[in-house]
Amino acid sequence: MAPDPLSAKFAALADPTRRAILARLALGETSVSELAKPFAISLPAVSKHLKVLENAGLIGRSREAQWRPCRIEPVALKEVDGWLEQYRQLWEERFDRLDAYLKVLQAKQKKPRVRPKRRSPPR
Amino acid sequence: MAPDPLSAKFAALADPTRRAILARLALGETSVSELAKPFAISLPAVSKHLKVLENAGLIGRSREAQWRPCRIEPVALKEVDGWLEQYRQLWEERFDRLDAYLKVLQAKQKKPRVRPKRRSPPR
């Protein structure tokens, strides 16, 4: 069974080489051989990664030019962003609570410094 | 070789059941048996999914309570969001260009309606 589109995108992104390919394509479209250069892997291995990215809709390949340049399809990443959106509020709340907690800690740290001074005069 | 943390997160998210578990946990922490209820899968299958989510840092499990409730770790999703951030500009530019193109199309559609009226008087 083929994975749903969102699962296919996440699976395609679960590989550092494929993410590096996307980062390169974010700079502009290029050929497969050009894409393969910085990687210590074979051209067929790069082609396999490109196939995964293409099937997930994350890249497109021109059918016009003979060298079939690859390009990133950033709108497909927007779908991933749309899924994340529902959780954004959760981590923002978490950071807000952490922030409030740090302020409490800082307030507590200030107090002990004041007390010893107050205790010293009666001696 | 263990995958890098970001790859582990993407791999964990590449499954609709695991994403549904996260969506449930976003509402509040709960037990494994409670989590399993809406899914037509066995308790061991749910436990396996939870292990994947836990290894990726996307959920945490309390070691204090005997029923070991699961909770979502939204800050781990923020890491995924941080990776996406670098591509946000790309898809926003893409939408801006699409927007500009649609305006050109709308402007072209308006012109033909005006022309026939101008042509009719000489008849």
Short mmCIF file of C-alpha atoms in Angstrom, two decimals:
data_model
loop_
_atom_site.label_atom_id
_atom_site.label_comp_id
_atom_site.label_asym_id
_atom_site.label_seq_id
_atom_site.Cartn_x
_atom_site.Cartn_y
_atom_site.Cartn_z
CA MET A 1 0.00 0.00 0.00
CA ALA A 2 1.39 3.40 -0.97
CA PRO A 3 1.82 5.71 2.02
CA ASP A 4 -0.43 8.76 2.33
CA PRO A 5 1.13 11.96 0.89
CA LEU A 6 2.10 13.41 4.28
CA SER A 7 3.73 10.14 5.44
CA ALA A 8 5.64 9.97 2.14
CA LYS A 9 6.96 13.48 2.76
CA PHE A 10 8.07 12.72 6.32
CA ALA A 11 9.71 9.45 5.19
CA ALA A 12 11.55 11.29 2.39
CA LEU A 13 12.82 13.88 4.88
CA ALA A 14 14.06 11.18 7.29
CA ASP A 15 17.48 11.02 5.64
CA PRO A 16 20.37 13.51 5.97
CA THR A 17 21.50 13.06 2.34
CA ARG A 18 18.03 13.80 1.02
CA ARG A 19 17.77 16.88 3.27
CA ALA A 20 21.20 18.02 1.98
CA ILE A 21 19.94 17.59 -1.60
CA LEU A 22 16.93 19.81 -0.78
CA ALA A 23 19.25 22.40 0.79
CA ARG A 24 21.32 22.45 -2.42
CA LEU A 25 18.20 22.73 -4.60
CA ALA A 26 16.94 25.63 -2.49
CA LEU A 27 19.81 27.61 -4.10
CA GLY A 28 18.55 26.85 -7.62
CA GLU A 29 17.83 24.01 -10.04
CA THR A 30 20.69 21.78 -11.10
CA SER A 31 21.58 18.46 -12.78
CA VAL A 32 21.86 15.05 -11.11
CA SER A 33 25.63 14.87 -11.72
CA GLU A 34 26.09 18.35 -10.21
CA LEU A 35 23.96 17.32 -7.21
CA ALA A 36 26.05 14.16 -6.69
CA LYS A 37 29.42 16.02 -6.52
CA PRO A 38 29.52 16.94 -2.80
CA PHE A 39 28.35 13.47 -1.71
CA ALA A 40 30.58 10.44 -1.25
CA ILE A 41 27.96 8.23 -2.88
CA SER A 42 27.45 6.84 -6.39
CA LEU A 43 25.32 8.51 -9.07
CA PRO A 44 22.76 5.63 -8.93
CA ALA A 45 22.50 6.15 -5.14
CA VAL A 46 21.81 9.86 -5.69
CA SER A 47 19.23 8.98 -8.37
CA LYS A 48 17.51 6.68 -5.88
CA HIS A 49 17.32 9.51 -3.31
CA LEU A 50 15.94 11.84 -5.99
CA LYS A 51 13.26 9.28 -6.87
CA VAL A 52 12.14 9.19 -3.20
CA LEU A 53 12.03 13.02 -3.06
CA GLU A 54 10.18 13.17 -6.41
CA ASN A 55 7.59 10.56 -5.38
CA ALA A 56 6.95 12.58 -2.21
CA GLY A 57 6.40 15.70 -4.34
CA LEU A 58 9.32 17.51 -2.69
CA ILE A 59 11.24 17.95 -5.96
CA GLY A 60 10.31 18.14 -9.61
CA ARG A 61 12.34 17.31 -12.71
CA SER A 62 12.08 19.18 -15.97
CA ARG A 63 11.05 16.98 -18.91
CA GLU A 64 12.03 19.62 -21.46
CA ALA A 65 15.80 20.00 -21.14
CA GLN A 66 17.88 16.95 -22.03
CA TRP A 67 19.87 17.20 -18.75
CA ARG A 68 16.54 17.09 -16.85
CA PRO A 69 17.36 19.63 -14.12
CA CYS A 70 15.93 19.03 -10.62
CA ARG A 71 14.14 21.76 -8.72
CA ILE A 72 12.77 21.97 -5.20
CA GLU A 73 8.97 22.14 -4.75
CA PRO A 74 8.74 24.30 -1.62
CA VAL A 75 4.93 24.26 -1.63
CA ALA A 76 5.12 20.53 -0.68
CA LEU A 77 7.05 21.56 2.44
CA LYS A 78 4.21 23.94 3.24
CA GLU A 79 2.01 20.86 3.74
CA VAL A 80 4.44 19.63 6.41
CA ASP A 81 4.33 23.11 7.94
CA GLY A 82 0.53 23.01 7.94
CA TRP A 83 0.61 19.77 9.95
CA LEU A 84 3.08 21.29 12.45
CA GLU A 85 0.91 24.38 12.83
CA GLN A 86 -1.53 22.60 15.20
CA TYR A 87 1.34 21.92 17.64
CA ARG A 88 2.93 25.38 17.50
CA GLN A 89 0.69 26.68 20.29
CA LEU A 90 1.73 23.73 22.50
CA TRP A 91 5.45 24.42 22.34
CA GLU A 92 4.93 28.16 22.62
CA GLU A 93 2.95 27.57 25.83
CA ARG A 94 5.73 25.27 27.02
CA PHE A 95 8.33 28.01 26.47
CA ASP A 96 6.12 30.57 28.16
CA ARG A 97 5.85 28.31 31.23
CA LEU A 98 9.62 27.72 31.19
CA ASP A 99 10.12 31.46 30.99
CA ALA A 100 7.83 32.05 33.97
CA TYR A 101 9.62 29.30 35.92
CA LEU A 102 13.04 30.84 35.18
CA LYS A 103 11.79 34.18 36.47
CA VAL A 104 10.68 32.52 39.72
CA LEU A 105 14.11 30.85 40.04
CA GLN A 106 15.89 34.15 39.43
CA ALA A 107 13.72 35.90 42.04
CA LYS A 108 14.59 33.15 44.58
CA GLN A 109 18.32 33.47 43.84
CA LYS A 110 18.22 37.18 44.57
CA LYS A 111 16.66 36.79 48.03
CA PRO A 112 19.44 34.74 49.81
CA ARG A 113 21.98 37.43 48.96
CA VAL A 114 19.94 40.01 50.86
CA ARG A 115 19.31 37.96 54.02
CA PRO A 116 22.90 37.48 55.33
CA LYS A 117 23.37 41.24 55.44
CA ARG A 118 20.25 41.65 57.56
CA ARG A 119 21.40 38.95 59.99
CA SER A 120 24.88 40.36 60.59
CA PRO A 121 24.04 43.55 62.58
CA PRO A 122 22.72 41.80 65.79
CA ARG A 123 26.09 39.98 66.33
CA MET B 1 23.94 3.05 12.93
CA ALA B 2 21.35 5.04 14.87
CA PRO B 3 19.77 7.80 12.79
CA ASP B 4 20.53 11.41 13.63
CA PRO B 5 17.90 13.04 15.93
CA LEU B 6 16.17 14.96 13.13
CA SER B 7 15.96 11.89 10.86
CA ALA B 8 14.53 9.89 13.78
CA LYS B 9 11.85 12.55 14.25
CA PHE B 10 10.89 12.59 10.56
CA ALA B 11 10.82 8.77 10.45
CA ALA B 12 8.60 8.67 13.55
CA LEU B 13 6.19 11.17 11.95
CA ALA B 14 6.00 9.15 8.71
CA ASP B 15 3.08 7.06 9.97
CA PRO B 16 -0.58 8.11 10.26
CA THR B 17 -1.17 6.08 13.46
CA ARG B 18 1.78 7.72 15.19
CA ARG B 19 0.58 11.16 14.09
CA ALA B 20 -2.90 10.31 15.42
CA ILE B 21 -1.32 9.28 18.76
CA LEU B 22 0.43 12.67 18.91
CA ALA B 23 -2.84 14.45 18.12
CA ARG B 24 -4.52 12.59 21.02
CA LEU B 25 -1.64 13.40 23.39
CA ALA B 26 -1.83 17.08 22.43
CA LEU B 27 -5.14 17.06 24.38
CA GLY B 28 -3.43 15.80 27.55
CA GLU B 29 -1.43 12.88 28.95
CA THR B 30 -3.03 9.46 29.01
CA SER B 31 -2.35 5.72 29.46
CA VAL B 32 -1.33 3.24 26.76
CA SER B 33 -4.64 1.34 27.00
CA GLU B 34 -6.59 4.61 26.68
CA LEU B 35 -4.46 5.57 23.68
CA ALA B 36 -5.09 2.20 22.00
CA LYS B 37 -8.92 2.46 22.21
CA PRO B 38 -9.66 4.41 18.99
CA PHE B 39 -7.25 2.29 16.89
CA ALA B 40 -8.08 -1.06 15.34
CA ILE B 41 -4.68 -2.40 16.34
CA SER B 42 -3.39 -4.52 19.22
CA LEU B 43 -1.95 -3.11 22.44
CA PRO B 44 1.57 -4.44 21.57
CA ALA B 45 1.32 -2.66 18.18
CA VAL B 46 0.45 0.61 19.97
CA SER B 47 3.35 0.04 22.38
CA LYS B 48 5.69 -0.38 19.41
CA HIS B 49 4.51 2.92 17.92
CA LEU B 50 4.98 4.62 21.31
CA LYS B 51 8.55 3.26 21.50
CA VAL B 52 9.33 4.83 18.10
CA LEU B 53 7.85 8.17 19.23
CA GLU B 54 9.70 7.98 22.55
CA ASN B 55 13.06 7.15 20.92
CA ALA B 56 12.59 10.16 18.64
CA GLY B 57 11.95 12.36 21.70
CA LEU B 58 8.44 13.23 20.53
CA ILE B 59 6.75 11.76 23.61
CA GLY B 60 7.78 11.13 27.19
CA ARG B 61 6.50 8.58 29.71
CA SER B 62 6.21 9.21 33.40
CA ARG B 63 8.28 6.81 35.54
CA GLU B 64 6.48 7.84 38.72
CA ALA B 65 2.87 6.71 38.28
CA GLN B 66 2.29 2.98 37.97
CA TRP B 67 0.16 3.43 34.82
CA ARG B 68 3.10 5.32 33.23
CA PRO B 69 1.10 8.03 31.39
CA CYS B 70 2.38 9.23 28.02
CA ARG B 71 2.73 12.90 27.25
CA ILE B 72 3.64 14.81 24.09
CA GLU B 73 7.00 16.65 24.02
CA PRO B 74 6.10 19.60 21.78
CA VAL B 75 9.58 21.12 22.05
CA ALA B 76 10.86 18.19 19.93
CA LEU B 77 8.47 19.28 17.18
CA LYS B 78 10.01 22.73 17.39
CA GLU B 79 13.24 21.17 16.08
CA VAL B 80 11.34 20.00 12.99
CA ASP B 81 9.89 23.52 12.70
CA GLY B 82 13.41 24.99 12.92
CA TRP B 83 14.51 22.86 9.98
CA LEU B 84 11.45 23.93 7.93
CA GLU B 85 12.12 27.59 8.74
CA GLN B 86 14.90 27.85 6.12
CA TYR B 87 12.39 26.88 3.38
CA ARG B 88 9.56 29.12 4.53
CA GLN B 89 10.86 32.06 2.48
CA LEU B 90 10.96 29.85 -0.63
CA TRP B 91 7.30 28.85 -0.52
CA GLU B 92 6.21 32.36 0.47
CA GLU B 93 8.04 33.71 -2.60
CA ARG B 94 6.37 30.99 -4.67
CA PHE B 95 2.92 32.08 -3.43
CA ASP B 96 3.76 35.74 -4.02
CA ARG B 97 4.70 34.94 -7.63
CA LEU B 98 1.50 32.88 -8.05
CA ASP B 99 -0.45 35.81 -6.65
CA ALA B 100 1.19 38.23 -9.09
CA TYR B 101 0.52 35.81 -11.97
CA LEU B 102 -3.18 35.49 -11.01
CA LYS B 103 -3.48 39.28 -11.01
CA VAL B 104 -2.01 39.39 -14.54
CA LEU B 105 -4.51 36.72 -15.64
CA GLN B 106 -7.42 38.61 -14.08
CA ALA B 107 -6.32 41.83 -15.78
CA LYS B 108 -6.20 39.99 -19.15
CA GLN B 109 -9.67 38.53 -18.60
CA LYS B 110 -11.10 41.99 -17.98
CA LYS B 111 -9.80 43.48 -21.25
CA PRO B 112 -11.68 41.24 -23.76
CA ARG B 113 -14.98 42.21 -22.11
CA VAL B 114 -14.30 45.87 -22.80
CA ARG B 115 -13.24 45.48 -26.44
CA PRO B 116 -16.47 44.06 -27.96
CA LYS B 117 -18.38 47.10 -26.67
CA ARG B 118 -15.97 49.46 -28.39
CA ARG B 119 -16.24 47.51 -31.63
CA SER B 120 -20.04 47.46 -31.77
CA PRO B 121 -20.82 51.17 -32.46
CA PRO B 122 -19.35 51.28 -36.06
CA ARG B 123 -21.71 48.48 -37.19
#
